[in-house]
Amino acid sequence: MNGSKSASMQESLRICPVLCIVVPCFNEEAALEETAACLEACLSDLELKGSIAASSSIIFIDDGSTDATWTSIEAISWHSSRVQGIRLAHNSGHQNALLAGLEYADADAVITIDADLQDDVGAISEMVAAYCEGAEVVYGVRECRDTDTRFKRITAEGFYHCMRFLGVNVIFNHADFRLMSRRAITALLRYPEVNLFLRAMVPMLGFRSAIVTYSRSRRLVGESKYTPLRMLSFALTGITSFSLRPLRLITIVGFVVAAMAALVGLWAGVAALTGSASTPGWASLLLVISFLGGAQLFAIGVVGEYVGRIYLETKRRPRYEVEAFSGVAYNKVKLDRIRE
Ligand code: UDP
Ligand code: MG
């Protein structure tokens, strides 16, 4: 009786949840005003329709920007009681900025969305609807990649296929535009790792989920903060945080090469004994030696990636540092946190 009562109470809470939208920003001064206006309009519209509670809010996380992003967030939050800002003391990376938002958001459900509004704000109402129907996580999934450059499309899709091949559960064409319920966030915050790769961590939680598809537009202002080198580092974090298969593949390749070497050795021995050995060519010898040298260096590099990440994990450094808050809605509890 008690159980069904609390279950129905939970269901009734979902009729009009408090929603928080978390927006990570790194040097996004050019995009912020429009983004804030667009998200505020979206929240007001949902509130009018009775889909979300009046206390729903937006948190901009300034990830250590070097331009006027923080000044802009402060100005927006002074004018709107819905908007709050958190400034991180240094650039901690997109994933850590998202985590800071998830930790500080005080809501029943939190949606994370990029500051450049490439993700479709119109999909937010569908996400909220899926949440009200019981989904703990709602993934925003891109319908197609025709607004990406050729390079980005090939590398991104190749990466999703590679992750699947390595046995990692990722949602194809889903990045970090998603809704998470309080329950899912609480579960996620129990993961203490510093090498964050949220798009694989969230599916790992295993809660009931739903998918909302949308078409992603081009970035209208500013530039992508993901340089090819950053993308590569992010991809390596994803692979090394979730799959041991590269290490196993190296073991298998090593075993196969050693077995082949043993067979060739056997053949050479027999040829020498039967007197049918011809003078060995230096070119083929050089080729084998340099190939194996390269393969060994590559293998050491892969092992090094894992060791490096273990090194970072063992340090247990904080994942981000908060420098300042802004916004009238910031209550005493949150101010106390910064003094701690
Ligand atoms: N971002 C961040 N910290 C960083 C890099 C990016 O908070 O170190 C934010 C950025 O401001 C944006 C989001 O992460 O809101 C996604 O970045 P971007 O749009 O540059 O990536 P892309 O869409 O090109 O993959
Ligand atoms: Mg973008």
CSV table of C-alpha atoms in Angstrom, one decimal, residues 21-260:
chain,number,residue,atom,x,y,z
A,21,ILE,CA,18.7,23.6,-18.6
A,22,VAL,CA,22.5,23.4,-18.2
A,23,VAL,CA,24.5,25.2,-20.8
A,24,PRO,CA,28.4,24.8,-20.9
A,25,CYS,CA,30.1,27.8,-22.4
A,26,PHE,CA,33.7,28.3,-23.4
A,27,ASN,CA,34.3,31.7,-25.2
A,28,GLU,CA,30.7,31.9,-26.3
A,29,GLU,CA,30.2,35.7,-25.9
A,30,ALA,CA,28.9,36.0,-29.4
A,31,ALA,CA,26.2,33.4,-28.9
A,32,LEU,CA,25.1,33.9,-25.4
A,33,GLU,CA,22.4,36.6,-25.6
A,34,GLU,CA,20.5,34.8,-28.3
A,35,THR,CA,20.9,31.5,-26.6
A,36,ALA,CA,19.6,32.9,-23.3
A,37,ALA,CA,16.6,34.5,-25.0
A,38,CYS,CA,15.7,31.4,-26.9
A,39,LEU,CA,15.9,29.1,-23.9
A,40,GLU,CA,14.0,31.5,-21.7
A,41,ALA,CA,11.2,31.7,-24.4
A,42,CYS,CA,11.2,27.9,-24.5
A,43,LEU,CA,10.8,27.6,-20.7
A,44,SER,CA,8.1,30.2,-20.6
A,45,ASP,CA,6.2,28.4,-23.3
A,46,LEU,CA,6.4,25.1,-21.5
A,47,GLU,CA,5.4,26.7,-18.3
A,48,LEU,CA,2.3,28.3,-20.0
A,49,LYS,CA,1.4,24.9,-21.3
A,50,GLY,CA,1.6,23.5,-17.8
A,51,SER,CA,4.4,21.1,-18.8
A,52,ILE,CA,7.0,22.4,-16.3
A,53,ALA,CA,7.0,24.2,-13.0
A,54,ALA,CA,7.4,28.0,-12.7
A,55,SER,CA,10.6,27.6,-10.8
A,56,SER,CA,12.3,26.0,-13.8
A,57,SER,CA,15.7,27.6,-14.6
A,58,ILE,CA,18.8,27.8,-16.8
A,59,ILE,CA,22.4,27.5,-15.6
A,60,PHE,CA,25.2,28.8,-17.8
A,61,ILE,CA,28.5,27.2,-16.8
A,62,ASP,CA,31.4,29.4,-17.9
A,63,ASP,CA,34.2,26.9,-18.4
A,64,GLY,CA,37.1,29.4,-17.8
A,65,SER,CA,36.4,31.6,-20.8
A,66,THR,CA,39.0,34.2,-21.8
A,67,ASP,CA,36.5,36.5,-23.6
A,68,ALA,CA,33.5,38.4,-22.2
A,69,THR,CA,31.4,35.3,-21.6
A,70,TRP,CA,31.2,35.7,-17.8
A,71,THR,CA,30.3,39.4,-18.0
A,72,SER,CA,27.5,38.5,-20.4
A,73,ILE,CA,26.3,35.6,-18.1
A,74,GLU,CA,26.3,38.0,-15.1
A,75,ALA,CA,24.3,40.6,-17.0
A,76,ILE,CA,21.7,38.1,-18.3
A,77,SER,CA,21.3,36.6,-14.8
A,78,TRP,CA,20.8,40.0,-13.2
A,79,HIS,CA,17.9,40.7,-15.6
A,80,SER,CA,16.3,37.3,-15.4
A,81,SER,CA,15.4,35.5,-12.2
A,82,ARG,CA,15.4,32.2,-14.3
A,83,VAL,CA,19.0,32.5,-15.2
A,84,GLN,CA,22.0,31.5,-13.0
A,85,GLY,CA,25.6,31.4,-13.8
A,86,ILE,CA,28.6,29.4,-12.5
A,87,ARG,CA,32.1,30.4,-13.4
A,88,LEU,CA,34.8,27.6,-13.3
A,89,ALA,CA,38.2,28.8,-12.2
A,90,HIS,CA,39.9,27.4,-15.3
A,91,ASN,CA,39.0,25.6,-18.5
A,92,SER,CA,38.1,22.1,-17.3
A,93,GLY,CA,36.7,20.8,-20.5
A,94,HIS,CA,33.1,20.4,-21.9
A,95,GLN,CA,32.4,17.2,-20.0
A,96,ASN,CA,33.5,18.6,-16.6
A,97,ALA,CA,31.5,21.8,-17.3
A,98,LEU,CA,28.4,19.6,-17.9
A,99,LEU,CA,29.1,17.6,-14.7
A,100,ALA,CA,29.3,20.9,-12.7
A,101,GLY,CA,25.9,21.8,-14.1
A,102,LEU,CA,24.4,18.4,-13.2
A,103,GLU,CA,25.9,18.7,-9.6
A,104,TYR,CA,24.5,22.2,-9.0
A,105,ALA,CA,21.1,22.0,-10.8
A,106,ASP,CA,18.4,21.8,-8.2
A,107,ALA,CA,15.6,20.3,-10.3
A,108,ASP,CA,13.5,17.1,-11.0
A,109,ALA,CA,15.0,16.9,-14.5
A,110,VAL,CA,18.0,18.5,-16.2
A,111,ILE,CA,18.6,19.0,-19.9
A,112,THR,CA,22.1,19.6,-21.1
A,113,ILE,CA,22.5,21.6,-24.4
A,114,ASP,CA,25.4,23.4,-26.1
A,115,ALA,CA,25.6,27.2,-26.0
A,116,ASP,CA,25.7,27.5,-29.8
A,117,LEU,CA,22.2,26.2,-30.1
A,118,GLN,CA,23.1,23.7,-32.8
A,119,ASP,CA,20.8,21.3,-31.0
A,120,ASP,CA,17.1,21.9,-31.6
A,121,VAL,CA,15.4,23.8,-28.7
A,122,GLY,CA,12.1,22.6,-30.1
A,123,ALA,CA,13.0,19.0,-29.1
A,124,ILE,CA,13.0,20.0,-25.4
A,125,SER,CA,9.2,19.7,-25.1
A,126,GLU,CA,9.3,16.2,-26.5
A,127,MET,CA,12.0,15.4,-24.0
A,128,VAL,CA,9.9,16.6,-21.2
A,129,ALA,CA,6.9,14.6,-22.5
A,130,ALA,CA,9.1,11.5,-22.6
A,131,TYR,CA,10.2,12.2,-19.0
A,132,CYS,CA,6.6,12.6,-17.9
A,133,GLU,CA,5.8,9.2,-19.4
A,134,GLY,CA,8.5,7.6,-17.2
A,135,ALA,CA,11.8,7.9,-19.0
A,136,GLU,CA,14.7,8.5,-16.7
A,137,VAL,CA,17.0,9.5,-19.5
A,138,VAL,CA,16.0,11.0,-22.9
A,139,TYR,CA,18.7,11.1,-25.6
A,140,GLY,CA,18.6,13.7,-28.3
A,141,VAL,CA,19.7,11.9,-31.5
A,142,ARG,CA,20.6,13.6,-34.7
A,143,GLU,CA,18.6,12.6,-37.7
A,144,CYS,CA,21.4,13.2,-40.2
A,145,ARG,CA,24.8,14.9,-40.4
A,146,ASP,CA,24.4,17.0,-43.5
A,147,THR,CA,25.2,20.2,-41.6
A,148,ASP,CA,28.7,18.8,-40.6
A,149,THR,CA,31.8,19.2,-42.6
A,150,ARG,CA,32.9,16.1,-44.5
A,151,PHE,CA,35.8,15.6,-42.1
A,152,LYS,CA,33.6,15.9,-39.0
A,153,ARG,CA,31.0,13.5,-40.5
A,154,ILE,CA,33.5,10.8,-41.4
A,155,THR,CA,35.4,11.0,-38.2
A,156,ALA,CA,32.3,11.2,-36.0
A,157,GLU,CA,30.5,8.3,-37.6
A,158,GLY,CA,33.7,6.3,-37.8
A,159,PHE,CA,34.1,6.9,-34.0
A,160,TYR,CA,30.6,5.6,-33.2
A,161,HIS,CA,31.3,2.4,-35.2
A,162,CYS,CA,34.7,2.0,-33.6
A,163,MET,CA,33.2,2.3,-30.1
A,164,ARG,CA,30.5,-0.3,-30.9
A,165,PHE,CA,33.2,-2.6,-32.3
A,166,LEU,CA,35.1,-2.2,-29.0
A,167,GLY,CA,32.0,-3.2,-27.1
A,168,VAL,CA,31.1,0.2,-25.8
A,169,ASN,CA,27.4,1.0,-25.5
A,170,VAL,CA,26.9,4.4,-27.1
A,171,ILE,CA,23.8,5.8,-28.8
A,172,PHE,CA,24.5,6.3,-32.5
A,173,ASN,CA,24.6,10.0,-33.3
A,174,HIS,CA,23.8,11.2,-29.8
A,175,ALA,CA,26.2,13.7,-28.2
A,176,ASP,CA,25.5,15.6,-25.0
A,177,PHE,CA,22.0,16.9,-25.7
A,178,ARG,CA,20.0,14.8,-23.2
A,179,LEU,CA,17.5,15.0,-20.4
A,180,MET,CA,18.3,13.2,-17.1
A,181,SER,CA,16.0,12.7,-14.2
A,182,ARG,CA,17.1,13.4,-10.6
A,183,ARG,CA,17.4,9.6,-10.1
A,184,ALA,CA,19.7,9.2,-13.1
A,185,ILE,CA,21.8,12.2,-12.0
A,186,THR,CA,22.2,10.9,-8.5
A,187,ALA,CA,23.4,7.6,-9.9
A,188,LEU,CA,25.8,9.3,-12.3
A,189,LEU,CA,27.3,11.4,-9.5
A,190,ARG,CA,28.4,8.3,-7.7
A,191,TYR,CA,31.0,7.7,-10.5
A,192,PRO,CA,34.2,9.4,-9.3
A,193,GLU,CA,36.3,9.1,-12.4
A,194,VAL,CA,38.2,12.1,-13.8
A,195,ASN,CA,38.3,10.9,-17.4
A,196,LEU,CA,34.7,11.7,-18.2
A,197,PHE,CA,32.9,10.4,-21.2
A,198,LEU,CA,29.3,11.1,-20.4
A,199,ARG,CA,27.8,9.7,-23.6
A,200,ALA,CA,28.9,6.2,-22.6
A,201,MET,CA,28.6,6.7,-18.9
A,202,VAL,CA,24.9,7.6,-19.1
A,203,PRO,CA,23.8,4.5,-21.1
A,204,MET,CA,25.8,2.4,-18.6
A,205,LEU,CA,23.5,3.5,-15.8
A,206,GLY,CA,20.8,1.4,-17.4
A,207,PHE,CA,17.7,3.4,-16.5
A,208,ARG,CA,14.5,3.4,-18.6
A,209,SER,CA,15.3,5.7,-21.6
A,210,ALA,CA,13.7,7.2,-24.7
A,211,ILE,CA,15.0,8.8,-27.8
A,212,VAL,CA,14.0,12.1,-29.4
A,213,THR,CA,15.3,12.8,-32.9
A,214,TYR,CA,16.1,16.2,-34.2
A,215,SER,CA,18.0,17.9,-37.0
A,216,ARG,CA,21.1,19.7,-35.9
A,217,SER,CA,21.8,23.1,-37.5
A,218,ARG,CA,25.1,24.8,-38.2
A,219,ARG,CA,26.9,26.9,-35.6
A,220,LEU,CA,25.7,30.4,-36.4
A,221,VAL,CA,28.3,32.4,-34.5
A,222,GLY,CA,31.7,31.7,-33.0
A,223,GLU,CA,33.8,28.7,-33.8
A,224,SER,CA,33.9,25.1,-32.7
A,225,LYS,CA,36.0,24.6,-29.6
A,226,TYR,CA,36.8,21.0,-30.6
A,227,THR,CA,40.0,21.2,-32.7
A,228,PRO,CA,41.0,17.9,-34.4
A,229,LEU,CA,43.6,17.3,-31.6
A,230,ARG,CA,40.9,17.8,-28.9
A,231,MET,CA,38.6,15.5,-30.8
A,232,LEU,CA,41.3,12.8,-30.9
A,233,SER,CA,42.0,13.2,-27.1
A,234,PHE,CA,38.3,13.0,-26.4
A,235,ALA,CA,38.0,9.9,-28.5
A,236,LEU,CA,40.9,8.3,-26.7
A,237,THR,CA,39.3,9.1,-23.4
A,238,GLY,CA,36.1,7.4,-24.6
A,239,ILE,CA,37.9,4.2,-25.7
A,240,THR,CA,40.3,3.9,-22.8
A,241,SER,CA,37.6,4.6,-20.2
A,242,PHE,CA,35.3,1.9,-21.5
A,243,SER,CA,37.1,-0.8,-23.4
A,244,LEU,CA,40.0,-3.2,-22.7
A,245,ARG,CA,39.7,-4.6,-26.2
A,246,PRO,CA,42.6,-2.6,-27.7
A,247,LEU,CA,44.9,-4.3,-25.1
A,248,ARG,CA,43.4,-7.7,-26.0
A,249,LEU,CA,43.8,-7.1,-29.7
A,250,ILE,CA,47.5,-6.3,-29.1
A,251,THR,CA,47.9,-9.6,-27.2
A,252,ILE,CA,46.3,-11.5,-30.1
A,253,VAL,CA,48.4,-9.7,-32.7
A,254,GLY,CA,51.5,-10.4,-30.7
A,255,PHE,CA,50.6,-14.0,-30.3
A,256,VAL,CA,49.9,-14.4,-34.1
A,257,VAL,CA,53.2,-12.7,-35.1
A,258,ALA,CA,55.1,-14.9,-32.6
A,259,ALA,CA,53.5,-18.0,-34.0
A,260,MET,CA,54.3,-17.0,-37.6
